[in-house]
Structure formats: C-alpha cells, structure tokens
PDB file of C-alpha atoms in Angstrom:
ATOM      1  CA  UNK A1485     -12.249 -16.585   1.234  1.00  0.00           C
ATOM      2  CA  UNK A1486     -10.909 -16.597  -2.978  1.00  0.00           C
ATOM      3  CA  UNK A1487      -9.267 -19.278  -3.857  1.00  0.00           C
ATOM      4  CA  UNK A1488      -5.491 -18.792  -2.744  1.00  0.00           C
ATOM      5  CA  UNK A1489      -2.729 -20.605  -1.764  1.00  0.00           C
ATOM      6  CA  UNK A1490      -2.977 -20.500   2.117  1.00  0.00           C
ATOM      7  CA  UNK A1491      -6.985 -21.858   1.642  1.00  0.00           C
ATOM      8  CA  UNK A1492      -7.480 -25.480   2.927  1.00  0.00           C
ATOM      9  CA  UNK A1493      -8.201 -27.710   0.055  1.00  0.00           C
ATOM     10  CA  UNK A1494      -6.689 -25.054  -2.514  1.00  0.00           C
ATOM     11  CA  UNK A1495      -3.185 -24.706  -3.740  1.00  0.00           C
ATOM     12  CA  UNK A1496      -1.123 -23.038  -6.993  1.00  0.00           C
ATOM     13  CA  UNK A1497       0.245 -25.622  -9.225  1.00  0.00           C
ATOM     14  CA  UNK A1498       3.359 -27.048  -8.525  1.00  0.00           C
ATOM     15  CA  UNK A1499       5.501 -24.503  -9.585  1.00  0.00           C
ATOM     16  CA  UNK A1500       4.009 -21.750  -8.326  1.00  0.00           C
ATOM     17  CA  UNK A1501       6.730 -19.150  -6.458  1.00  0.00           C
ATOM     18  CA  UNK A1502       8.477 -22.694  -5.598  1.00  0.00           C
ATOM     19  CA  UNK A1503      11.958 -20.932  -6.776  1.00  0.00           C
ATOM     20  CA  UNK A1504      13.088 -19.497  -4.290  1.00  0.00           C
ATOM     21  CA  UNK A1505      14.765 -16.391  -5.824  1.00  0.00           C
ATOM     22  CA  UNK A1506      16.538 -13.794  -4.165  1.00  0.00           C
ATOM     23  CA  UNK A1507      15.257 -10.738  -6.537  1.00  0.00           C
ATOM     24  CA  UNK A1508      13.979  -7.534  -4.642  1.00  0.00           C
ATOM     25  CA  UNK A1509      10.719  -7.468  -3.336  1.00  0.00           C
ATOM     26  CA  UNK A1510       8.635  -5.582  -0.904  1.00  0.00           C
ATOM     27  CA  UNK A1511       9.860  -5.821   2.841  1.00  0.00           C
ATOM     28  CA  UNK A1512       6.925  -7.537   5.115  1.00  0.00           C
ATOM     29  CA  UNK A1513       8.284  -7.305   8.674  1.00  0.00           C
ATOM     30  CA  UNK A1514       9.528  -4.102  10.607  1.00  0.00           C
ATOM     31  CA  UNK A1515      11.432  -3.959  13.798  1.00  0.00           C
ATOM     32  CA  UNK A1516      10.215  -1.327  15.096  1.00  0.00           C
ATOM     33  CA  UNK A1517       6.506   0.232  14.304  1.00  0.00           C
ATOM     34  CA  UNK A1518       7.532   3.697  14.521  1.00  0.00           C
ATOM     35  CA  UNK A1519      10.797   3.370  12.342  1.00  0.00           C
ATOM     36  CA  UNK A1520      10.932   6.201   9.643  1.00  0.00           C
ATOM     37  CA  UNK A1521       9.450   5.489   5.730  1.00  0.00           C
ATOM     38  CA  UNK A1522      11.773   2.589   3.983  1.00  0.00           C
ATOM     39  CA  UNK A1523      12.005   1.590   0.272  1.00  0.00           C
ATOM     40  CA  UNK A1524       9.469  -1.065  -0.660  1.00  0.00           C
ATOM     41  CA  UNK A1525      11.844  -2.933  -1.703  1.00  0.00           C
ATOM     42  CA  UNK A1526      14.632  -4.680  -0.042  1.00  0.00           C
ATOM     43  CA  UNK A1527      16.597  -7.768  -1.220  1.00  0.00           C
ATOM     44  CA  UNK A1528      14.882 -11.574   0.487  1.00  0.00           C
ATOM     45  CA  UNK A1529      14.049 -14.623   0.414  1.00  0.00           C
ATOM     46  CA  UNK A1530      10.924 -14.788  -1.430  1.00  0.00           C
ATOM     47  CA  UNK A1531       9.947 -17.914   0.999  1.00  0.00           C
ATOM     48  CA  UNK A1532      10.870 -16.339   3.985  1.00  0.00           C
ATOM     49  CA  UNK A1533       7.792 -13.402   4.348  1.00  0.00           C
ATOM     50  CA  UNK A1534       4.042 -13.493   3.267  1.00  0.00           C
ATOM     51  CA  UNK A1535       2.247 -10.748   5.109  1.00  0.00           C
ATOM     52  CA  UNK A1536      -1.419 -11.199   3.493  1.00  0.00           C
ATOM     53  CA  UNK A1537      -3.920  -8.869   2.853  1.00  0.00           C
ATOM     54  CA  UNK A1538      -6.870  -7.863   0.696  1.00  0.00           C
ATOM     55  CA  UNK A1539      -7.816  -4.625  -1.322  1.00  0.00           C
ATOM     56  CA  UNK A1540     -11.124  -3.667  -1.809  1.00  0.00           C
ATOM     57  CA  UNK A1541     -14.249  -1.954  -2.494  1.00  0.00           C
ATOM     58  CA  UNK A1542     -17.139  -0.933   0.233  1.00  0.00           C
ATOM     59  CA  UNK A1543     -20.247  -2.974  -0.468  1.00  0.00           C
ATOM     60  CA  UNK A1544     -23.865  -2.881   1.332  1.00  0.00           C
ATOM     61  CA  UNK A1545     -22.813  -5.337   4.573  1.00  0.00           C
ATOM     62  CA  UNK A1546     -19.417  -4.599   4.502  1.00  0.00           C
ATOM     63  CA  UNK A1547     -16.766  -4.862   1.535  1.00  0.00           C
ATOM     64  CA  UNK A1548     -15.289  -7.359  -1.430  1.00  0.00           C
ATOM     65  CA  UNK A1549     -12.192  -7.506  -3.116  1.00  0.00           C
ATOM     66  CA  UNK A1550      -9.041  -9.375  -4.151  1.00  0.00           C
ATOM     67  CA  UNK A1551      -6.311 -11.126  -2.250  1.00  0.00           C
ATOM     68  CA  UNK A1552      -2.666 -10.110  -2.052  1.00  0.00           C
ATOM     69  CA  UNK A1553      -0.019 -12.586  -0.825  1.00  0.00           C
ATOM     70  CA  UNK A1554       3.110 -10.361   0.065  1.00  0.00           C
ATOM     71  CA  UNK A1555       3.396  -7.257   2.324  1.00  0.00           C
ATOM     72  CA  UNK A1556       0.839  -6.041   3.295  1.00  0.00           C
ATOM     73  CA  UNK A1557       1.949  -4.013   5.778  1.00  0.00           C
ATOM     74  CA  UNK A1558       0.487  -0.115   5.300  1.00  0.00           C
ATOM     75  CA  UNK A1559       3.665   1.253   5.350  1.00  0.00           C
ATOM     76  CA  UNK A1560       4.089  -0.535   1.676  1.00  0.00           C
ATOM     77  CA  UNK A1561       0.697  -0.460   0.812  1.00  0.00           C
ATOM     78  CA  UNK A1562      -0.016   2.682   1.941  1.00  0.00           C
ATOM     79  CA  UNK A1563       2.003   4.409  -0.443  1.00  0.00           C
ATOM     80  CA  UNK A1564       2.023   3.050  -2.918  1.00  0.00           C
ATOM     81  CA  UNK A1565      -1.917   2.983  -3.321  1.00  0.00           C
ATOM     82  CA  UNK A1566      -1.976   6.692  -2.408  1.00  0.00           C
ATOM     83  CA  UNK A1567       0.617   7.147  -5.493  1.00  0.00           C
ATOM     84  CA  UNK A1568      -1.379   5.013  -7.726  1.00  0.00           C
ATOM     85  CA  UNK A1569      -4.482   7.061  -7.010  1.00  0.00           C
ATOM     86  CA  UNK A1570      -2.591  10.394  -7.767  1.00  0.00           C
ATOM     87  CA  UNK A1571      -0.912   9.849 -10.945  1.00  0.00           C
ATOM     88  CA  UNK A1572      -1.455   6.346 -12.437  1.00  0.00           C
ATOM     89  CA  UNK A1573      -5.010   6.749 -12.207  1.00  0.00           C
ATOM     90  CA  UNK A1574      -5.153  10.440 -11.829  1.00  0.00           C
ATOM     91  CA  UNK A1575      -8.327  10.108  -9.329  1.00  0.00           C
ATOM     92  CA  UNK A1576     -10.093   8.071 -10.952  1.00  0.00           C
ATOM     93  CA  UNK A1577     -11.061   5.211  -8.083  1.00  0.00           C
ATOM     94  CA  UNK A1578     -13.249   3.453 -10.266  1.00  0.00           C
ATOM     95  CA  UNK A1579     -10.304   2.951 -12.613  1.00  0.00           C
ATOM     96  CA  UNK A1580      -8.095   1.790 -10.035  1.00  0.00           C
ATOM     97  CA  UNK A1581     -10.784  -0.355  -8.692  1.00  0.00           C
ATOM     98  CA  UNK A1582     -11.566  -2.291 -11.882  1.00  0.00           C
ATOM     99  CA  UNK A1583      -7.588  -2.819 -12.344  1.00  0.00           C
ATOM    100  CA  UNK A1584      -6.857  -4.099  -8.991  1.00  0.00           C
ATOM    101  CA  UNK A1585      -9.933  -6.262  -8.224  1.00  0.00           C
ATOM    102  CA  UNK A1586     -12.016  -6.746 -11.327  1.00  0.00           C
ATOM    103  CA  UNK A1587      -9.305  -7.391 -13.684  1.00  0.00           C
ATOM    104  CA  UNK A1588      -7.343 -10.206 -11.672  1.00  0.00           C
ATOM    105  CA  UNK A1589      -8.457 -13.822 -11.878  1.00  0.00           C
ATOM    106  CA  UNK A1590      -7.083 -15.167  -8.205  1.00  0.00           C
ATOM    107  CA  UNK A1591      -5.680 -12.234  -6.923  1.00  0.00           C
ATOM    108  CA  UNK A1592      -2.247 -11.284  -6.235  1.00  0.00           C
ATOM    109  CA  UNK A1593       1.322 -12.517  -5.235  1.00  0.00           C
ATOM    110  CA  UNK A1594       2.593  -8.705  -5.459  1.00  0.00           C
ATOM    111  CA  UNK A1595       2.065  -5.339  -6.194  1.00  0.00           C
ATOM    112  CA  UNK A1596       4.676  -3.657  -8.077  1.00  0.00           C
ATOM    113  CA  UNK A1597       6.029  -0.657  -9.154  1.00  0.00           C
ATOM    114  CA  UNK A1598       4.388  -0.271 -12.281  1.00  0.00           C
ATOM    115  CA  UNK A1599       1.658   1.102 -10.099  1.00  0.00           C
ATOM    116  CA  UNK A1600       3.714   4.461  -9.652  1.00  0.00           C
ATOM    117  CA  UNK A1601       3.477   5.063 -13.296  1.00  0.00           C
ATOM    118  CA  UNK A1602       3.025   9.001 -14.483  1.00  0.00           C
ATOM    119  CA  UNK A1603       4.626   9.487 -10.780  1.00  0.00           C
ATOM    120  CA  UNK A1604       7.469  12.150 -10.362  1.00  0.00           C
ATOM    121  CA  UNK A1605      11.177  10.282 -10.772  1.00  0.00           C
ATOM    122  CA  UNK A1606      11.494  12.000  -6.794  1.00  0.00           C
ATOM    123  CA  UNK A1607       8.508  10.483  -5.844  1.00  0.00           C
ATOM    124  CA  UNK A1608       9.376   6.874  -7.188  1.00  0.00           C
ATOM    125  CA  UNK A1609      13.107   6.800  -5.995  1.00  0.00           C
ATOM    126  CA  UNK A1610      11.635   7.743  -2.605  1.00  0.00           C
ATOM    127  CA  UNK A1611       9.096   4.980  -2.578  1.00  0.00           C
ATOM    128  CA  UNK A1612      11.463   2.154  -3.772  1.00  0.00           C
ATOM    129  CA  UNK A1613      15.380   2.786  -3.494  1.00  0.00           C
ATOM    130  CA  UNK A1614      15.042   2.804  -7.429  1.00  0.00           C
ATOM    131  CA  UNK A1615      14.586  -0.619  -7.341  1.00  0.00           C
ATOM    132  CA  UNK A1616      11.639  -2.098 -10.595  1.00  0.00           C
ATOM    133  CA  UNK A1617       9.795  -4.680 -10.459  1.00  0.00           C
ATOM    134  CA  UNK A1618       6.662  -5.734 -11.704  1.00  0.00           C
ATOM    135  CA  UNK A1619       2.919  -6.651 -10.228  1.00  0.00           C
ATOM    136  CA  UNK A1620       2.416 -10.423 -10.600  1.00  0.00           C
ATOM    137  CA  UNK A1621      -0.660 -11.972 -10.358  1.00  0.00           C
ATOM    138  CA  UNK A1622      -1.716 -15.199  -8.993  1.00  0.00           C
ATOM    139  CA  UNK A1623      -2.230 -18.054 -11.397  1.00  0.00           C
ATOM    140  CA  UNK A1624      -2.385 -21.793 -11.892  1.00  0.00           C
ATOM    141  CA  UNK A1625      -4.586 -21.929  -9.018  1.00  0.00           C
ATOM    142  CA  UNK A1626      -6.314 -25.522  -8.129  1.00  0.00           C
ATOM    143  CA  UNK A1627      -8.407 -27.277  -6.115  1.00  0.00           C
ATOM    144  CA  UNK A1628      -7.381 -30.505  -4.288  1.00  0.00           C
ATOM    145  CA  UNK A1629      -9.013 -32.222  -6.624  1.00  0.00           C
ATOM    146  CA  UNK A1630      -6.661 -31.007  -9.515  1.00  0.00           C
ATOM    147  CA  UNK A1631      -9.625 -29.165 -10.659  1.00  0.00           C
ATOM    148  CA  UNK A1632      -9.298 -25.483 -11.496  1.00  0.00           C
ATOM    149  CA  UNK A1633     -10.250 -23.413  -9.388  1.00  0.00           C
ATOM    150  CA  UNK A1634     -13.086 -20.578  -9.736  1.00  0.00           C
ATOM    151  CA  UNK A1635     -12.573 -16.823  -9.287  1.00  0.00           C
ATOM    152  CA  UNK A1636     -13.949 -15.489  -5.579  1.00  0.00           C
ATOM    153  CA  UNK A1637     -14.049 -12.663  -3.941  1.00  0.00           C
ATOM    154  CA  UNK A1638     -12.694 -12.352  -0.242  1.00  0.00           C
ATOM    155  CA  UNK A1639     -15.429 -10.104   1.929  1.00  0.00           C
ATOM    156  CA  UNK A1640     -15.217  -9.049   5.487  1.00  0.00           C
ATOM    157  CA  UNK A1641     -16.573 -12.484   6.311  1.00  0.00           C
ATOM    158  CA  UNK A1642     -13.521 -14.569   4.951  1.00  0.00           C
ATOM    159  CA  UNK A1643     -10.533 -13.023   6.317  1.00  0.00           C
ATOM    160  CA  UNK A1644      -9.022 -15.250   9.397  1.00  0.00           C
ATOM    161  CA  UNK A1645      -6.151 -16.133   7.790  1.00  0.00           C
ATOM    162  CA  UNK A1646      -5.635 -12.494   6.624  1.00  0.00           C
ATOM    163  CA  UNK A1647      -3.567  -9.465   8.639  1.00  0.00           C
ATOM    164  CA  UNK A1648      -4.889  -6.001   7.090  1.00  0.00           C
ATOM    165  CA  UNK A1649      -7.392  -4.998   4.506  1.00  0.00           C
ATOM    166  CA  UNK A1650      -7.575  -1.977   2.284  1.00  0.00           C
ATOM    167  CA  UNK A1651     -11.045  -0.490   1.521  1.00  0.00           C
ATOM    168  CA  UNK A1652     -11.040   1.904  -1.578  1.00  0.00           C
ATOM    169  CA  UNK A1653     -13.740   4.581   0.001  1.00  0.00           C
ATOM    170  CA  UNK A1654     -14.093   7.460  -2.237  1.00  0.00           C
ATOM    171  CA  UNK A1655     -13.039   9.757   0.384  1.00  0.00           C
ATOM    172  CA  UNK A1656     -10.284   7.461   1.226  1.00  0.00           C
ATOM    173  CA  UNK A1657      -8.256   4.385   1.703  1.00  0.00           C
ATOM    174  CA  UNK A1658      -9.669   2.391   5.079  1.00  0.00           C
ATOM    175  CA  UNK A1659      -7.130   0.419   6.483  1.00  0.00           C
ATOM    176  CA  UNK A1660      -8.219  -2.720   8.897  1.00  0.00           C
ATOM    177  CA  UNK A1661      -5.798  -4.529  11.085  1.00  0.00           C
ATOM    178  CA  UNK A1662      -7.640  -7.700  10.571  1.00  0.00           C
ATOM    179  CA  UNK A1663      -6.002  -9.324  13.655  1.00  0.00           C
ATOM    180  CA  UNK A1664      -7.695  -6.867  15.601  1.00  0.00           C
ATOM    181  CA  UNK A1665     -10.284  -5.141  14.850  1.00  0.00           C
ATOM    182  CA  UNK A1666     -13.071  -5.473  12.319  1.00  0.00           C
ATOM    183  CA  UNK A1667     -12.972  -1.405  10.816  1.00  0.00           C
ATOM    184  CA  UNK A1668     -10.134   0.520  10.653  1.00  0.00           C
ATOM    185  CA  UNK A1669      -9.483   4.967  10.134  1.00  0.00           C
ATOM    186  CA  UNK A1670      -9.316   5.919   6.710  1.00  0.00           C
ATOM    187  CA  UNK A1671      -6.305   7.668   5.220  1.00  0.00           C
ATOM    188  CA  UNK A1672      -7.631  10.417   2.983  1.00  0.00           C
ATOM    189  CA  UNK A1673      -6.550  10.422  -1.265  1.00  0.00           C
ATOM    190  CA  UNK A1674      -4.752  13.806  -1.033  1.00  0.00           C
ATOM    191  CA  UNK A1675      -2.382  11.845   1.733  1.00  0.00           C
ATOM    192  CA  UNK A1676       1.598  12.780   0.884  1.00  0.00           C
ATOM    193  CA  UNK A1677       2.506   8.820   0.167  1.00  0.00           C
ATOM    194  CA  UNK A1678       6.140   9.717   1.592  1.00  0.00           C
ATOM    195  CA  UNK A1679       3.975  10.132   5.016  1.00  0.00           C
ATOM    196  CA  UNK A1680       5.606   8.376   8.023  1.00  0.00           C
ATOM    197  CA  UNK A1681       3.486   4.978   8.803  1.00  0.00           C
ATOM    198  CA  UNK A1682       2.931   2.906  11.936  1.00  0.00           C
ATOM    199  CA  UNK A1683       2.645  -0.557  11.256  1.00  0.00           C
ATOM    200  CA  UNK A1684       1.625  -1.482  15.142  1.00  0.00           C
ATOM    201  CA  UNK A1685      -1.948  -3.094  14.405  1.00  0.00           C
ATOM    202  CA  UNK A1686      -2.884  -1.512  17.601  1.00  0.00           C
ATOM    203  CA  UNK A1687      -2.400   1.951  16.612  1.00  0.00           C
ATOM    204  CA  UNK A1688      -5.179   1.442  13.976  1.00  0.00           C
ATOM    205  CA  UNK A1689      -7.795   1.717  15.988  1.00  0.00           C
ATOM    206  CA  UNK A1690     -11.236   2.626  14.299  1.00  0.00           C
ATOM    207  CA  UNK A1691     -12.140   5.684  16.567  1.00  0.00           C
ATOM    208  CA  UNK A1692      -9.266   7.277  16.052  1.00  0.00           C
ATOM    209  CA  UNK A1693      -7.484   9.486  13.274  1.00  0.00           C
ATOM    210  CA  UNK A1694      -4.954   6.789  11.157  1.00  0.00           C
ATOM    211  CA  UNK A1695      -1.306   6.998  12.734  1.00  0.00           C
ATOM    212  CA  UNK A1696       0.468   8.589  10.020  1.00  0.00           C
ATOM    213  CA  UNK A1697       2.875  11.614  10.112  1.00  0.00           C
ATOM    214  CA  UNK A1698       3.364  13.973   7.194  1.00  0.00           C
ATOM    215  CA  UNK A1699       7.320  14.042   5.888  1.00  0.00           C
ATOM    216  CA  UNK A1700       8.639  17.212   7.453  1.00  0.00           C
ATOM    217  CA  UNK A1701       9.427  19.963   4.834  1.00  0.00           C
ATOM    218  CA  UNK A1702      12.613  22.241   5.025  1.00  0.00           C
ATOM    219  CA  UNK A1703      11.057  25.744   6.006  1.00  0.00           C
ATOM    220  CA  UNK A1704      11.304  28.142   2.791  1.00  0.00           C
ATOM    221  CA  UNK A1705      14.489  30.470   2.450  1.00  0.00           C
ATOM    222  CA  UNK A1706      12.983  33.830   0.959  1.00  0.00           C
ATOM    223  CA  UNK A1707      14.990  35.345  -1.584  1.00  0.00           C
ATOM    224  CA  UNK A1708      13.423  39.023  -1.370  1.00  0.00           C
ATOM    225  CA  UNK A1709      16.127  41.036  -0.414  1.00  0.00           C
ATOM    226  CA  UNK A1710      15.651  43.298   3.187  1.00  0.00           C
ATOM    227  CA  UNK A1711      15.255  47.361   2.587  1.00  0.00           C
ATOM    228  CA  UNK A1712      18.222  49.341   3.504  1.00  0.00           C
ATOM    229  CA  UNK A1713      18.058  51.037   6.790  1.00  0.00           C
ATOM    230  CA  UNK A1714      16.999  54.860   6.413  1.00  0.00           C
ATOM    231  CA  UNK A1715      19.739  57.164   6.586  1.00  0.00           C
ATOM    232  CA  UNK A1716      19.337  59.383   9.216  1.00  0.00           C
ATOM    233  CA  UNK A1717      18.826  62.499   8.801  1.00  0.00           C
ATOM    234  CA  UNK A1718      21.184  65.904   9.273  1.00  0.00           C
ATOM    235  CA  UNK A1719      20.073  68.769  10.969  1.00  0.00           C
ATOM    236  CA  UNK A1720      20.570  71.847   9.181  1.00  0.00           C
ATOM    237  CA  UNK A1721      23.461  73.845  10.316  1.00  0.00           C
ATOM    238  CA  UNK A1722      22.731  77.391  11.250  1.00  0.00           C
TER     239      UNK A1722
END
C-alpha cells in the first residue's frame, strides 16, 4: 500500500490530525444501509470515524491510485465524484484523474467541497447541508525511521486494511466493497449525484447493476389550458 498513516512502520508527524476538532466533516457510519441521501457533512469528532478508501484509475492487471482516510462510504463519495465529473471538470476524466491521484503527494485525509465547484447552488446545498469545507491532503508523512517517506501508489494488491475503492472507468465510476469482493458494478457519469445510495457492502455485488435509486421527481403540472366543451347544437325550429 502508499505510505499512510494506518501502514505498519509508517506514520504522519506528530501533529498530524492529533487536534481533535469538532469542525464538520463528512459522516462515515450509517445506521441503516437503505436510509435516504444525507448531507456529507455532519458535525464529529474528527478521531472518532476513518472509513478508508482509495480512488483510482484502471490499469493493465487491475488499477492504481491514491489513498483517502475519511468516509469513504459511496453514499459520500458517490456524489460527490459524480458532481465533480459534471461541472468541476466538465467531463473531462483525465482532468479529474490527474487532480485527484497525480497531483497529491500521500494521498488524502478528505475530500471537500471545493470539488462541487461550477455546481448549481441546489445541487451543492443538497449534497452538504450548506456546510464548506475544504479537501486536505495528507502530509508530513514518515517512516519509522524518521525518514520521509516516498510517494506510492495503492493497487488492487495493497488494500487489506482498506473498505471500498473507486475506479475512474471512462464509462463510469466502479465501486469495490473491498471487504468483500475484489470488483464491484460501475455507476455510470450521467448518474443524478442526489441518487439514493446503499452503503450495505453486500449489495455491491459485481454481477449485478450498482444499488442506487434515482431521487423521485414531482410529476409535471401542465399549464395548457383544456378546450371548452362544444356547445351543442339547436335544431332549427320549423
């Protein structure tokens, strides 16, 4: 695996997310995995959840890409990718690629909702409560030896200690409960990220189609007004 925190032999610095704050971040455990779409944000403990997961890109034998320390449950990751994809980087994987994998040393602690930028207000306030906060990479990263330590990629054969993965396909976002299987279904771009997501780990089963649910749309009122009712006609009096 990279070189993250959780890694035997390799640790952040001292002060690395020792604080303890209680700012917003992204909720990482559900009650219930069919509960309907919540912000990604919710007021914790930042020592209290770390739900770890990796995004990133196919490759020959299997696939490579960064580390992310909190939630990575895919009903936060989920959307927020999808919404990245549509407006941030207006379709342009290769883009969002390069900024979430290429362009980060260690990987990261969380992703944040600068991601959503160029995203409808509606969209945003949906996603997050209209809570901010920003993406935060991992730094000060060292080995046991005090020595720093050198940028590595995770791939599909370093991820024990990791709960879901998110392949950037360019037809679509594969999504692999690590725990449980080794592939996962892939969630197509054009996805509404307001969809309703499981988080079961079962439910992601590779055969099948990912269990998400479109939001349900209020049918559409038509405002074209009815034609009158023909008024009968006399007979002619004689």
């Amino acid at each position: 695996m990279g070189a993250r925190p959780a890694d035997p032999g390799q640790h952040p610095a001292k002060d690395h997310r020792a604080h303890g704050d209680t700012r917003p971040h992204p909720v990482a455990h559900r009650v219930s995995a069919n509960a309907p779409p919540r912000a990604l944000t919710t007021p914790f403990q930042e020592t209290d959840l770390s739900t770890r997961s990796v995004i990133a890109r196919p490759t020959a034998d299997g696939y490579a890409g960064m580390y992310v320390h909190f939630d990575g449950y895919p009903d936060n990751k989920l959307p927020l990718l999808l919404a990245a994809y549509q407006h941030r980087f207006a379709g342009d994987l290769e883009a969002m690629a390069r900024h979430l994998i290429d362009d980060v040393e260690h990987g990261w602690d969380e992703l944040g909702t600068d991601l959503l930028e160029g995203a409808p207000a509606t969209l945003r306030r949906s996603l997050t409560g209209g809570d901010e906060y920003p993406s935060r990479q991992i730094t000060d990263v060292i080995n046991a030896d005090a020595s720093p330590a050198k940028r590595e990629l995770i791939t599909q054969d370093g991820t024990d200690e990791l709960e879901w993965a998110y392949v950037l396909h360019p037809h679509g976002i594969e999504v692999i409960a690590l725990q449980t299987y080794d592939r996962g279904p892939v969630v197509a771009w054009d996805t509404d990220p307001c969809s309703q997501v499981t988080t079961n780990p079962s439910a992601w089963h590779p055969d099948t189609s990912a269990p998400i649910v479109a939001p349900r749309t209020a049918p559409r009122l038509t405002t074209t007004a009815s034609a009158p009712a023909p008024t009968p006609r006399k007979t002619a009096r004689r």
